[in-house]
Amino acid sequence: MYLDAAKPAKETVVETNGNGFHKPAAVYEKWQDWYASEISHHGAMCCEIAREWITSTDFSELGGASILTGPRWLRLKFNWGASSFPIYWCEAVRKKTLDCGALAALASAIFTARGVKNYRVQMVQRFSEASTNQWSNSWNDTSEQLRWMNDDLIYHEGCAIAAGDGEIKIWDPSAGWWVDPKSKDGYGGLLAVRLSAFNLPADVNFTWGKHSLSAYQWTNIN
Ligand SMILES: [Zn+2]
């Protein structure tokens, strides 16, 4: 999930409430068993043409720039908003809004088509309760948004690319920027990250800034 419109009404101080709110294991607990979002394929030309459109559009948007460039054009083409799953390629390309999971899946497909090794990234971020409440109110389907949030914590997805020597960079396709590994706690702070990929061995480790991440394991940031 990505919030760019909902700013907190005022600074909200998050107190430790005795339930281990700040304890590392708690932040990703709700999403522990979630998989990174996928875009489904009908196994037919409808989806094949849609996927081809995404990769050919990326090729022209890239315009000869480095293949490691973040596909910012996705954020310009699709507004961030609710998506329902399963979502098929032929449906996704026609949407005006896509959620962070669908955008991350598209970014992953783009990097793969460019020949860039990439990983799916799941994140837990903290926002103030004021902003999440405001965000909740702007969301029509209450049951859907509740799945993504837990008090002031929000589930989010992105896409990491291999940057050499076990280092990764994390692209946030909903925001259209590279996530800063020197994340600070507080409003918008990144609290936990998990990397996964198809056929990725479980014993692989990655370096992201000063953080060491193991494949498939939630790692607390901060
Ligand atoms: Zn289709």
XYZ file of C-alpha atoms and ligand atoms in Angstrom:
223
model
C 0.000 0.000 0.000
C 1.178 3.475 -0.672
C -0.092 6.691 0.811
C 0.737 9.935 -0.857
C -2.426 11.926 -0.293
C -3.237 11.067 3.299
C -1.024 13.177 5.503
C -1.425 13.020 9.267
C -3.597 15.787 10.679
C -0.945 16.340 13.296
C 2.050 14.522 14.637
C 0.919 11.403 16.421
C 3.100 9.980 19.116
C 3.034 6.184 19.040
C 3.232 4.849 22.547
C 4.364 1.395 23.463
C 1.132 -0.116 24.691
C 2.433 -3.128 26.559
C 1.294 -5.559 23.878
C 4.726 -5.563 22.360
C 3.805 -2.977 19.755
C 7.466 -2.172 19.229
C 8.638 -5.730 19.581
C 10.079 -6.944 16.273
C 7.996 -10.102 15.886
C 4.752 -8.177 16.097
C 5.003 -5.894 13.089
C 4.712 -8.504 10.337
C 2.746 -11.089 12.272
C -0.521 -10.389 10.457
C 1.140 -10.891 7.054
C 3.502 -13.688 8.005
C 1.833 -16.188 5.653
C 1.064 -13.864 2.777
C 2.664 -14.471 -0.591
C 3.713 -11.680 -2.924
C 0.868 -10.751 -5.285
C 0.760 -12.318 -8.732
C -0.846 -11.370 -12.010
C -2.614 -14.382 -13.484
C -2.486 -15.546 -17.086
C -5.452 -16.972 -18.986
C -3.052 -19.117 -20.987
C -4.415 -17.418 -24.077
C -3.590 -14.595 -26.479
C -5.553 -12.019 -24.463
C -2.995 -12.129 -21.663
C -0.016 -12.740 -23.944
C -0.804 -9.571 -25.892
C -1.249 -7.613 -22.664
C 2.097 -8.788 -21.311
C 3.765 -8.003 -24.614
C 2.262 -4.516 -24.459
C 3.771 -3.941 -21.002
C 7.250 -5.053 -22.049
C 7.213 -3.194 -25.374
C 5.951 -0.033 -23.652
C 8.760 -0.390 -21.141
C 11.274 -0.767 -23.943
C 10.171 2.486 -25.544
C 9.885 4.307 -22.190
C 13.406 3.207 -21.305
C 14.634 4.787 -24.515
C 18.131 3.321 -24.304
C 18.684 4.173 -20.619
C 20.211 1.603 -18.264
C 18.171 -1.577 -17.827
C 18.541 -0.995 -14.071
C 16.383 2.135 -14.311
C 13.220 1.964 -12.225
C 10.078 1.686 -14.425
C 8.580 4.928 -13.151
C 6.180 5.059 -16.084
C 4.028 2.404 -14.358
C 3.177 4.913 -11.635
C 2.229 7.490 -14.253
C 0.023 5.078 -16.174
C -1.748 3.517 -13.187
C -3.021 5.310 -10.125
C -2.533 3.594 -6.841
C -5.779 2.102 -5.558
C -7.600 -1.071 -4.769
C -7.183 -4.152 -6.936
C -9.124 -7.351 -6.604
C -7.411 -10.696 -7.028
C -7.080 -12.796 -9.021
C -6.299 -10.217 -11.649
C -5.348 -11.288 -15.169
C -2.866 -9.582 -17.486
C -5.578 -8.643 -19.948
C -7.558 -7.004 -17.123
C -4.626 -5.329 -15.374
C -3.480 -3.347 -18.405
C -6.959 -1.829 -18.797
C -7.258 -0.695 -15.179
C -6.954 2.934 -14.185
C -5.828 1.933 -10.690
C -3.699 -0.925 -9.440
C -2.582 -1.699 -5.917
C 0.995 -2.045 -4.731
C 0.982 -5.820 -5.213
C -0.164 -5.663 -8.825
C 2.287 -2.841 -9.568
C 5.107 -4.810 -7.956
C 4.221 -7.862 -10.049
C 4.314 -5.707 -13.206
C 7.666 -4.191 -12.196
C 9.037 -7.685 -11.620
C 7.843 -8.830 -15.054
C 9.458 -5.751 -16.620
C 12.828 -6.346 -14.961
C 12.650 -10.015 -15.949
C 11.913 -9.079 -19.571
C 14.948 -6.743 -19.487
C 17.072 -9.647 -18.247
C 17.541 -8.126 -14.775
C 17.553 -10.561 -11.868
C 14.845 -9.470 -9.476
C 12.995 -10.454 -6.346
C 9.575 -9.774 -4.924
C 9.601 -7.647 -1.798
C 7.023 -7.553 0.960
C 7.203 -4.711 3.448
C 5.575 -3.473 6.602
C 5.507 0.277 7.028
C 4.294 2.473 9.830
C 1.962 5.357 9.331
C 0.250 7.425 11.967
C -3.208 6.263 12.957
C -4.534 9.608 11.814
C -3.414 8.899 8.279
C -4.546 5.286 8.218
C -7.974 6.305 9.500
C -8.217 8.915 6.806
C -7.119 6.355 4.266
C -9.698 3.851 5.576
C -12.440 6.398 5.114
C -11.505 6.904 1.489
C -11.633 3.182 0.818
C -15.018 1.739 -0.073
C -14.507 -1.900 0.716
C -13.821 -2.027 4.438
C -13.080 -5.744 4.585
C -10.465 -5.375 1.874
C -8.595 -2.476 3.448
C -8.628 -4.100 6.869
C -6.544 -6.923 5.486
C -3.786 -4.511 4.553
C -3.650 -2.608 7.800
C -3.054 -3.323 11.434
C -3.458 -0.215 13.566
C -0.826 2.114 12.142
C 0.982 -0.644 10.237
C 0.503 -1.147 6.518
C 1.471 -4.026 4.273
C 3.255 -2.972 1.098
C 4.950 -4.606 -1.879
C 7.858 -3.718 -4.092
C 10.474 -5.263 -6.328
C 14.192 -5.686 -5.654
C 16.897 -5.992 -8.265
C 20.303 -7.595 -7.959
C 22.920 -4.846 -7.947
C 26.002 -7.080 -7.846
C 27.964 -8.749 -5.024
C 24.802 -9.856 -3.234
C 23.589 -6.276 -2.976
C 20.044 -5.366 -3.834
C 18.108 -2.197 -4.520
C 14.407 -2.035 -3.702
C 12.092 -0.330 -6.169
C 8.764 0.926 -4.861
C 6.600 0.924 -8.005
C 3.642 2.572 -6.240
C 5.797 5.516 -5.214
C 8.083 5.446 -8.243
C 11.338 5.600 -6.296
C 14.089 3.479 -4.810
C 13.483 2.769 -1.135
C 16.171 4.284 1.075
C 17.807 1.531 3.160
C 18.612 4.202 5.759
C 14.922 4.223 6.668
C 14.045 6.001 9.871
C 11.288 4.906 12.172
C 8.307 7.206 12.402
C 5.840 8.398 9.808
C 6.210 6.248 6.700
C 9.008 4.300 8.324
C 9.891 0.897 6.962
C 9.807 -1.712 9.729
C 10.215 -5.100 8.089
C 11.141 -6.605 4.711
C 10.914 -10.046 3.108
C 12.394 -11.150 -0.223
C 11.228 -14.027 -2.353
C 11.511 -15.202 -5.944
C 10.630 -18.153 -8.108
C 13.328 -20.841 -7.781
C 15.280 -18.810 -5.227
C 17.250 -21.105 -2.878
C 16.399 -20.640 0.785
C 19.999 -20.140 1.910
C 20.686 -16.974 -0.078
C 21.562 -13.753 1.729
C 21.371 -10.217 0.443
C 22.856 -6.923 1.480
C 20.650 -3.864 1.439
C 22.500 -0.852 2.766
C 23.664 -1.928 6.203
C 20.990 -4.619 6.420
C 21.493 -8.305 5.842
C 18.411 -10.069 4.455
C 17.862 -13.809 4.127
C 15.618 -15.185 1.394
C 12.025 -15.822 2.454
C 12.536 -14.436 5.952
C 11.020 -11.330 7.397
C 13.786 -9.059 8.615
C 13.226 -6.189 10.974
C 14.600 -2.890 9.790
C 15.555 -0.426 12.561
Zn -6.435 -12.821 -20.494
